């Protein structure tokens, strides 16, 4: 039995990795997309790959910006394996080293090719100045391989670059909380009292409100609102909190 591949390079079923077989079995799943009139349509994954993804990749093979948009669209539809050639093409063409690394890194992670992803991010962090996204994705794949200690260090490095990173903040503090609740409380307090750490302040404010320390909660919530410049996430949380405590 032959399997589907974006550019028809087939491999015998018995040679397939479990994660690739899983992608093939999901070909009958429906995915949503917007047609030329902006109307939502549903189509089988295999049909979307054949009639939308493949022609778009072939048409824009030498246009890295268009390829990037196409791959991001595929990823948003949970189409990963079939985007392999486009991801490799982006990596070979893109002058934006961070972007090309994260595109290929996400492809490797989603297809459970963790060793390749680790090699990719290790190379990048050795030769380039890593960003928050690079550190976070590198940490993610290390977690997949069970290296939680090194992953935690990388999430902290991501937070040092952006203390309000949603992904890095959640992962870093969730890991500490699972390990030791006292350590979690201490580090959250310390982090919340630093400047421009509105996510930590918001998290600690919620904790204070839950423990009926209303005044402490209000003080931190107000600081979080100001530091975030009234970010919609903080505004929504504040509305919910004040609604329950009015």
PDB file of C-alpha atoms in Angstrom:
ATOM      1  CA  UNK A   1       0.000   0.000   0.000  1.00  0.00           C
ATOM      2  CA  UNK A   2       1.402   3.389  -1.023  1.00  0.00           C
ATOM      3  CA  UNK A   3       1.015   6.505   1.070  1.00  0.00           C
ATOM      4  CA  UNK A   4       0.296  10.081   0.105  1.00  0.00           C
ATOM      5  CA  UNK A   5       3.165  12.543  -0.008  1.00  0.00           C
ATOM      6  CA  UNK A   6       3.040  16.145  -1.112  1.00  0.00           C
ATOM      7  CA  UNK A   7       5.254  15.532  -4.144  1.00  0.00           C
ATOM      8  CA  UNK A   8       4.320  11.863  -4.683  1.00  0.00           C
ATOM      9  CA  UNK A   9       7.456  10.325  -3.270  1.00  0.00           C
ATOM     10  CA  UNK A  10       5.946   7.100  -1.917  1.00  0.00           C
ATOM     11  CA  UNK A  11       7.271   4.717   0.717  1.00  0.00           C
ATOM     12  CA  UNK A  12       6.067   1.257   1.648  1.00  0.00           C
ATOM     13  CA  UNK A  13       3.729   1.146   4.623  1.00  0.00           C
ATOM     14  CA  UNK A  14       5.889  -1.237   6.599  1.00  0.00           C
ATOM     15  CA  UNK A  15       8.707   1.329   6.582  1.00  0.00           C
ATOM     16  CA  UNK A  16       6.554   4.091   8.062  1.00  0.00           C
ATOM     17  CA  UNK A  17       7.047   5.597  11.490  1.00  0.00           C
ATOM     18  CA  UNK A  18       3.964   5.467  13.767  1.00  0.00           C
ATOM     19  CA  UNK A  19       3.560   9.276  13.679  1.00  0.00           C
ATOM     20  CA  UNK A  20       3.519   9.249   9.846  1.00  0.00           C
ATOM     21  CA  UNK A  21       0.922   6.479   9.782  1.00  0.00           C
ATOM     22  CA  UNK A  22      -1.150   8.540  12.197  1.00  0.00           C
ATOM     23  CA  UNK A  23      -1.089  11.458   9.749  1.00  0.00           C
ATOM     24  CA  UNK A  24      -2.177   9.188   6.924  1.00  0.00           C
ATOM     25  CA  UNK A  25      -5.052   7.735   8.922  1.00  0.00           C
ATOM     26  CA  UNK A  26      -6.235  11.289   9.617  1.00  0.00           C
ATOM     27  CA  UNK A  27      -6.589  12.086   5.926  1.00  0.00           C
ATOM     28  CA  UNK A  28     -10.350  11.522   6.164  1.00  0.00           C
ATOM     29  CA  UNK A  29     -10.724  14.210   8.797  1.00  0.00           C
ATOM     30  CA  UNK A  30     -12.499  17.380   7.787  1.00  0.00           C
ATOM     31  CA  UNK A  31     -10.788  20.748   7.984  1.00  0.00           C
ATOM     32  CA  UNK A  32     -12.245  24.237   7.562  1.00  0.00           C
ATOM     33  CA  UNK A  33     -11.049  26.941   5.185  1.00  0.00           C
ATOM     34  CA  UNK A  34     -12.324  30.215   3.736  1.00  0.00           C
ATOM     35  CA  UNK A  35     -13.195  30.234   0.047  1.00  0.00           C
ATOM     36  CA  UNK A  36     -12.547  33.151  -2.334  1.00  0.00           C
ATOM     37  CA  UNK A  37     -15.713  34.854  -1.046  1.00  0.00           C
ATOM     38  CA  UNK A  38     -14.675  34.572   2.603  1.00  0.00           C
ATOM     39  CA  UNK A  39     -17.229  31.868   3.328  1.00  0.00           C
ATOM     40  CA  UNK A  40     -16.239  28.978   5.574  1.00  0.00           C
ATOM     41  CA  UNK A  41     -16.094  25.624   3.817  1.00  0.00           C
ATOM     42  CA  UNK A  42     -15.364  22.108   5.063  1.00  0.00           C
ATOM     43  CA  UNK A  43     -13.305  19.624   3.094  1.00  0.00           C
ATOM     44  CA  UNK A  44     -11.502  16.352   3.676  1.00  0.00           C
ATOM     45  CA  UNK A  45      -7.910  16.868   4.755  1.00  0.00           C
ATOM     46  CA  UNK A  46      -6.631  14.797   1.824  1.00  0.00           C
ATOM     47  CA  UNK A  47      -8.636  16.888  -0.651  1.00  0.00           C
ATOM     48  CA  UNK A  48      -7.437  20.160   0.869  1.00  0.00           C
ATOM     49  CA  UNK A  49      -3.821  18.978   0.629  1.00  0.00           C
ATOM     50  CA  UNK A  50      -4.248  17.883  -3.012  1.00  0.00           C
ATOM     51  CA  UNK A  51      -6.312  20.806  -4.268  1.00  0.00           C
ATOM     52  CA  UNK A  52      -5.147  23.720  -2.112  1.00  0.00           C
ATOM     53  CA  UNK A  53      -1.861  23.083  -0.320  1.00  0.00           C
ATOM     54  CA  UNK A  54       0.046  21.292  -3.069  1.00  0.00           C
ATOM     55  CA  UNK A  55      -0.800  23.725  -5.916  1.00  0.00           C
ATOM     56  CA  UNK A  56      -0.054  26.724  -3.692  1.00  0.00           C
ATOM     57  CA  UNK A  57       3.363  25.354  -2.703  1.00  0.00           C
ATOM     58  CA  UNK A  58       4.278  24.502  -6.291  1.00  0.00           C
ATOM     59  CA  UNK A  59       3.136  27.919  -7.538  1.00  0.00           C
ATOM     60  CA  UNK A  60       5.144  29.799  -4.907  1.00  0.00           C
ATOM     61  CA  UNK A  61       8.178  27.494  -4.722  1.00  0.00           C
ATOM     62  CA  UNK A  62      10.630  30.399  -5.066  1.00  0.00           C
ATOM     63  CA  UNK A  63       8.699  32.965  -2.998  1.00  0.00           C
ATOM     64  CA  UNK A  64       9.665  32.529   0.649  1.00  0.00           C
ATOM     65  CA  UNK A  65       7.115  35.040   1.966  1.00  0.00           C
ATOM     66  CA  UNK A  66       4.234  33.285   0.242  1.00  0.00           C
ATOM     67  CA  UNK A  67       5.555  29.876   1.300  1.00  0.00           C
ATOM     68  CA  UNK A  68       5.683  31.067   4.891  1.00  0.00           C
ATOM     69  CA  UNK A  69       2.039  32.187   4.756  1.00  0.00           C
ATOM     70  CA  UNK A  70       1.041  28.876   3.157  1.00  0.00           C
ATOM     71  CA  UNK A  71       2.838  26.832   5.820  1.00  0.00           C
ATOM     72  CA  UNK A  72       1.346  28.896   8.659  1.00  0.00           C
ATOM     73  CA  UNK A  73      -2.098  28.312   7.160  1.00  0.00           C
ATOM     74  CA  UNK A  74      -1.403  24.570   6.979  1.00  0.00           C
ATOM     75  CA  UNK A  75      -0.175  24.521  10.576  1.00  0.00           C
ATOM     76  CA  UNK A  76      -3.320  26.367  11.705  1.00  0.00           C
ATOM     77  CA  UNK A  77      -5.317  23.482  10.200  1.00  0.00           C
ATOM     78  CA  UNK A  78      -3.161  20.876  11.982  1.00  0.00           C
ATOM     79  CA  UNK A  79      -1.597  19.848   8.676  1.00  0.00           C
ATOM     80  CA  UNK A  80       2.057  19.191   9.438  1.00  0.00           C
ATOM     81  CA  UNK A  81       3.468  16.085   7.751  1.00  0.00           C
ATOM     82  CA  UNK A  82       2.301  17.139   4.293  1.00  0.00           C
ATOM     83  CA  UNK A  83       4.042  20.523   4.672  1.00  0.00           C
ATOM     84  CA  UNK A  84       7.498  18.931   4.927  1.00  0.00           C
ATOM     85  CA  UNK A  85       8.842  19.993   1.532  1.00  0.00           C
ATOM     86  CA  UNK A  86       7.592  23.549   1.986  1.00  0.00           C
ATOM     87  CA  UNK A  87       9.237  23.764   5.418  1.00  0.00           C
ATOM     88  CA  UNK A  88      12.553  22.496   4.065  1.00  0.00           C
ATOM     89  CA  UNK A  89      12.288  24.927   1.150  1.00  0.00           C
ATOM     90  CA  UNK A  90      11.733  27.847   3.537  1.00  0.00           C
ATOM     91  CA  UNK A  91      14.763  26.760   5.540  1.00  0.00           C
ATOM     92  CA  UNK A  92      16.906  26.795   2.402  1.00  0.00           C
ATOM     93  CA  UNK A  93      15.612  30.156   1.104  1.00  0.00           C
ATOM     94  CA  UNK A  94      14.820  32.341   4.098  1.00  0.00           C
ATOM     95  CA  UNK A  95      17.341  34.971   5.164  1.00  0.00           C
ATOM     96  CA  UNK A  96      15.435  35.342   8.421  1.00  0.00           C
ATOM     97  CA  UNK A  97      17.310  32.710  10.410  1.00  0.00           C
ATOM     98  CA  UNK A  98      14.986  32.788  13.411  1.00  0.00           C
ATOM     99  CA  UNK A  99      11.849  32.361  11.307  1.00  0.00           C
ATOM    100  CA  UNK A 100      13.222  29.538   9.193  1.00  0.00           C
ATOM    101  CA  UNK A 101      14.466  27.734  12.298  1.00  0.00           C
ATOM    102  CA  UNK A 102      11.126  27.952  14.060  1.00  0.00           C
ATOM    103  CA  UNK A 103       9.186  26.823  10.981  1.00  0.00           C
ATOM    104  CA  UNK A 104      11.319  23.711  10.577  1.00  0.00           C
ATOM    105  CA  UNK A 105      11.478  23.215  14.344  1.00  0.00           C
ATOM    106  CA  UNK A 106       7.693  23.225  14.650  1.00  0.00           C
ATOM    107  CA  UNK A 107       7.465  20.776  11.765  1.00  0.00           C
ATOM    108  CA  UNK A 108       9.890  18.414  13.534  1.00  0.00           C
ATOM    109  CA  UNK A 109       8.118  18.741  16.891  1.00  0.00           C
ATOM    110  CA  UNK A 110       4.629  18.156  15.481  1.00  0.00           C
ATOM    111  CA  UNK A 111       5.862  15.086  13.620  1.00  0.00           C
ATOM    112  CA  UNK A 112       7.640  13.804  16.745  1.00  0.00           C
ATOM    113  CA  UNK A 113      11.069  14.068  15.150  1.00  0.00           C
ATOM    114  CA  UNK A 114      12.468  15.332  18.431  1.00  0.00           C
ATOM    115  CA  UNK A 115      16.141  14.549  17.869  1.00  0.00           C
ATOM    116  CA  UNK A 116      16.150  16.552  14.630  1.00  0.00           C
ATOM    117  CA  UNK A 117      14.452  19.456  16.399  1.00  0.00           C
ATOM    118  CA  UNK A 118      16.996  19.390  19.219  1.00  0.00           C
ATOM    119  CA  UNK A 119      19.883  19.406  16.753  1.00  0.00           C
ATOM    120  CA  UNK A 120      18.276  22.311  14.899  1.00  0.00           C
ATOM    121  CA  UNK A 121      17.785  24.476  17.996  1.00  0.00           C
ATOM    122  CA  UNK A 122      21.152  23.527  19.482  1.00  0.00           C
ATOM    123  CA  UNK A 123      22.848  24.713  16.300  1.00  0.00           C
ATOM    124  CA  UNK A 124      20.889  27.949  16.281  1.00  0.00           C
ATOM    125  CA  UNK A 125      21.611  28.818  19.925  1.00  0.00           C
ATOM    126  CA  UNK A 126      25.302  28.117  19.384  1.00  0.00           C
ATOM    127  CA  UNK A 127      25.737  30.406  16.377  1.00  0.00           C
ATOM    128  CA  UNK A 128      22.962  33.001  16.810  1.00  0.00           C
ATOM    129  CA  UNK A 129      21.427  35.198  19.494  1.00  0.00           C
ATOM    130  CA  UNK A 130      18.277  33.309  20.564  1.00  0.00           C
ATOM    131  CA  UNK A 131      14.903  34.974  20.934  1.00  0.00           C
ATOM    132  CA  UNK A 132      12.054  34.243  23.308  1.00  0.00           C
ATOM    133  CA  UNK A 133      10.392  32.046  20.655  1.00  0.00           C
ATOM    134  CA  UNK A 134      13.580  30.065  19.996  1.00  0.00           C
ATOM    135  CA  UNK A 135      14.115  29.398  23.700  1.00  0.00           C
ATOM    136  CA  UNK A 136      10.458  28.420  24.205  1.00  0.00           C
ATOM    137  CA  UNK A 137      10.360  26.010  21.266  1.00  0.00           C
ATOM    138  CA  UNK A 138      13.717  24.514  22.222  1.00  0.00           C
ATOM    139  CA  UNK A 139      12.395  24.008  25.766  1.00  0.00           C
ATOM    140  CA  UNK A 140       9.239  22.409  24.405  1.00  0.00           C
ATOM    141  CA  UNK A 141      11.126  19.717  22.504  1.00  0.00           C
ATOM    142  CA  UNK A 142      13.423  19.045  25.478  1.00  0.00           C
ATOM    143  CA  UNK A 143      10.290  18.431  27.564  1.00  0.00           C
ATOM    144  CA  UNK A 144       9.090  15.957  24.960  1.00  0.00           C
ATOM    145  CA  UNK A 145      12.354  14.074  25.460  1.00  0.00           C
ATOM    146  CA  UNK A 146      11.944  14.153  29.246  1.00  0.00           C
ATOM    147  CA  UNK A 147      14.716  16.685  29.898  1.00  0.00           C
ATOM    148  CA  UNK A 148      12.617  18.877  32.195  1.00  0.00           C
ATOM    149  CA  UNK A 149      15.541  20.433  34.056  1.00  0.00           C
ATOM    150  CA  UNK A 150      17.128  21.908  30.924  1.00  0.00           C
ATOM    151  CA  UNK A 151      13.709  22.865  29.558  1.00  0.00           C
ATOM    152  CA  UNK A 152      12.980  24.855  32.717  1.00  0.00           C
ATOM    153  CA  UNK A 153      16.252  26.764  32.294  1.00  0.00           C
ATOM    154  CA  UNK A 154      15.320  27.675  28.742  1.00  0.00           C
ATOM    155  CA  UNK A 155      11.837  28.837  29.727  1.00  0.00           C
ATOM    156  CA  UNK A 156      13.498  31.119  32.290  1.00  0.00           C
ATOM    157  CA  UNK A 157      15.805  32.483  29.576  1.00  0.00           C
ATOM    158  CA  UNK A 158      12.715  33.193  27.471  1.00  0.00           C
ATOM    159  CA  UNK A 159      11.158  35.038  30.408  1.00  0.00           C
ATOM    160  CA  UNK A 160      14.303  37.078  30.866  1.00  0.00           C
ATOM    161  CA  UNK A 161      13.762  38.343  27.319  1.00  0.00           C
ATOM    162  CA  UNK A 162       9.998  38.746  27.679  1.00  0.00           C
ATOM    163  CA  UNK A 163       8.682  38.387  31.248  1.00  0.00           C
ATOM    164  CA  UNK A 164       5.096  38.393  29.977  1.00  0.00           C
ATOM    165  CA  UNK A 165       5.461  35.586  27.441  1.00  0.00           C
ATOM    166  CA  UNK A 166       2.263  33.569  27.740  1.00  0.00           C
ATOM    167  CA  UNK A 167       3.802  30.212  26.822  1.00  0.00           C
ATOM    168  CA  UNK A 168       7.097  30.541  28.698  1.00  0.00           C
ATOM    169  CA  UNK A 169       5.415  31.926  31.826  1.00  0.00           C
ATOM    170  CA  UNK A 170       2.850  29.135  32.006  1.00  0.00           C
ATOM    171  CA  UNK A 171       5.341  26.365  31.317  1.00  0.00           C
ATOM    172  CA  UNK A 172       7.983  27.674  33.720  1.00  0.00           C
ATOM    173  CA  UNK A 173       5.650  28.205  36.670  1.00  0.00           C
ATOM    174  CA  UNK A 174       3.573  25.079  36.000  1.00  0.00           C
ATOM    175  CA  UNK A 175       6.754  22.997  36.195  1.00  0.00           C
ATOM    176  CA  UNK A 176       7.762  24.594  39.491  1.00  0.00           C
ATOM    177  CA  UNK A 177       4.244  24.211  40.915  1.00  0.00           C
ATOM    178  CA  UNK A 178       4.235  20.483  40.132  1.00  0.00           C
ATOM    179  CA  UNK A 179       7.589  20.085  41.827  1.00  0.00           C
ATOM    180  CA  UNK A 180       7.078  22.158  44.970  1.00  0.00           C
ATOM    181  CA  UNK A 181       4.162  24.452  45.851  1.00  0.00           C
ATOM    182  CA  UNK A 182       6.207  26.445  48.372  1.00  0.00           C
ATOM    183  CA  UNK A 183       8.894  27.128  45.773  1.00  0.00           C
ATOM    184  CA  UNK A 184       6.167  28.129  43.314  1.00  0.00           C
ATOM    185  CA  UNK A 185       4.652  30.646  45.739  1.00  0.00           C
ATOM    186  CA  UNK A 186       8.054  32.148  46.554  1.00  0.00           C
ATOM    187  CA  UNK A 187       9.176  32.513  42.944  1.00  0.00           C
ATOM    188  CA  UNK A 188       5.833  33.905  41.830  1.00  0.00           C
ATOM    189  CA  UNK A 189       6.006  36.550  44.583  1.00  0.00           C
ATOM    190  CA  UNK A 190       9.570  37.461  43.622  1.00  0.00           C
ATOM    191  CA  UNK A 191       8.733  37.646  39.933  1.00  0.00           C
ATOM    192  CA  UNK A 192       5.586  39.711  40.492  1.00  0.00           C
ATOM    193  CA  UNK A 193       7.533  42.386  42.349  1.00  0.00           C
ATOM    194  CA  UNK A 194       9.852  43.018  39.401  1.00  0.00           C
ATOM    195  CA  UNK A 195       9.085  45.809  36.932  1.00  0.00           C
ATOM    196  CA  UNK A 196       7.069  45.079  33.784  1.00  0.00           C
ATOM    197  CA  UNK A 197       5.878  41.653  34.941  1.00  0.00           C
ATOM    198  CA  UNK A 198       2.160  42.162  34.559  1.00  0.00           C
ATOM    199  CA  UNK A 199       1.422  38.488  33.879  1.00  0.00           C
ATOM    200  CA  UNK A 200       2.959  37.478  37.210  1.00  0.00           C
ATOM    201  CA  UNK A 201       1.104  40.291  38.966  1.00  0.00           C
ATOM    202  CA  UNK A 202      -2.164  39.168  37.393  1.00  0.00           C
ATOM    203  CA  UNK A 203      -1.546  35.533  38.411  1.00  0.00           C
ATOM    204  CA  UNK A 204      -0.683  36.525  41.970  1.00  0.00           C
ATOM    205  CA  UNK A 205      -3.677  38.872  42.157  1.00  0.00           C
ATOM    206  CA  UNK A 206      -6.004  35.981  41.269  1.00  0.00           C
ATOM    207  CA  UNK A 207      -4.327  33.915  43.985  1.00  0.00           C
ATOM    208  CA  UNK A 208      -4.913  36.691  46.545  1.00  0.00           C
ATOM    209  CA  UNK A 209      -8.559  37.082  45.607  1.00  0.00           C
ATOM    210  CA  UNK A 210      -9.089  33.322  45.936  1.00  0.00           C
ATOM    211  CA  UNK A 211      -7.571  33.385  49.422  1.00  0.00           C
ATOM    212  CA  UNK A 212      -9.789  36.383  50.328  1.00  0.00           C
ATOM    213  CA  UNK A 213      -6.852  38.811  50.508  1.00  0.00           C
ATOM    214  CA  UNK A 214      -8.897  41.336  48.589  1.00  0.00           C
ATOM    215  CA  UNK A 215      -6.835  44.490  49.128  1.00  0.00           C
ATOM    216  CA  UNK A 216      -3.589  42.814  48.093  1.00  0.00           C
ATOM    217  CA  UNK A 217      -5.376  41.430  45.060  1.00  0.00           C
ATOM    218  CA  UNK A 218      -6.743  44.838  44.062  1.00  0.00           C
ATOM    219  CA  UNK A 219      -3.332  46.473  44.376  1.00  0.00           C
ATOM    220  CA  UNK A 220      -1.632  43.922  42.154  1.00  0.00           C
ATOM    221  CA  UNK A 221      -4.493  43.870  39.653  1.00  0.00           C
ATOM    222  CA  UNK A 222      -4.293  47.644  39.242  1.00  0.00           C
ATOM    223  CA  UNK A 223      -0.528  47.409  38.697  1.00  0.00           C
ATOM    224  CA  UNK A 224      -1.034  44.653  36.137  1.00  0.00           C
ATOM    225  CA  UNK A 225      -3.556  46.797  34.262  1.00  0.00           C
ATOM    226  CA  UNK A 226      -1.195  49.776  34.121  1.00  0.00           C
ATOM    227  CA  UNK A 227       1.913  47.768  33.205  1.00  0.00           C
ATOM    228  CA  UNK A 228       0.071  45.938  30.422  1.00  0.00           C
ATOM    229  CA  UNK A 229      -1.344  49.245  29.156  1.00  0.00           C
ATOM    230  CA  UNK A 230      -4.789  47.781  29.703  1.00  0.00           C
ATOM    231  CA  UNK A 231      -4.197  44.676  27.629  1.00  0.00           C
ATOM    232  CA  UNK A 232      -7.444  42.933  26.639  1.00  0.00           C
ATOM    233  CA  UNK A 233      -6.465  39.737  28.494  1.00  0.00           C
ATOM    234  CA  UNK A 234      -5.914  41.640  31.741  1.00  0.00           C
ATOM    235  CA  UNK A 235      -9.070  43.718  31.238  1.00  0.00           C
ATOM    236  CA  UNK A 236     -11.131  40.572  30.739  1.00  0.00           C
ATOM    237  CA  UNK A 237      -9.661  38.938  33.839  1.00  0.00           C
ATOM    238  CA  UNK A 238     -10.173  42.100  35.901  1.00  0.00           C
ATOM    239  CA  UNK A 239     -13.821  42.331  34.843  1.00  0.00           C
ATOM    240  CA  UNK A 240     -14.396  38.720  35.898  1.00  0.00           C
ATOM    241  CA  UNK A 241     -12.642  39.193  39.226  1.00  0.00           C
ATOM    242  CA  UNK A 242     -14.478  42.403  40.124  1.00  0.00           C
ATOM    243  CA  UNK A 243     -17.747  40.853  39.004  1.00  0.00           C
ATOM    244  CA  UNK A 244     -17.309  37.920  41.406  1.00  0.00           C
ATOM    245  CA  UNK A 245     -16.105  40.130  44.247  1.00  0.00           C
ATOM    246  CA  UNK A 246     -18.566  43.021  43.968  1.00  0.00           C
TER     247      UNK A 246
END
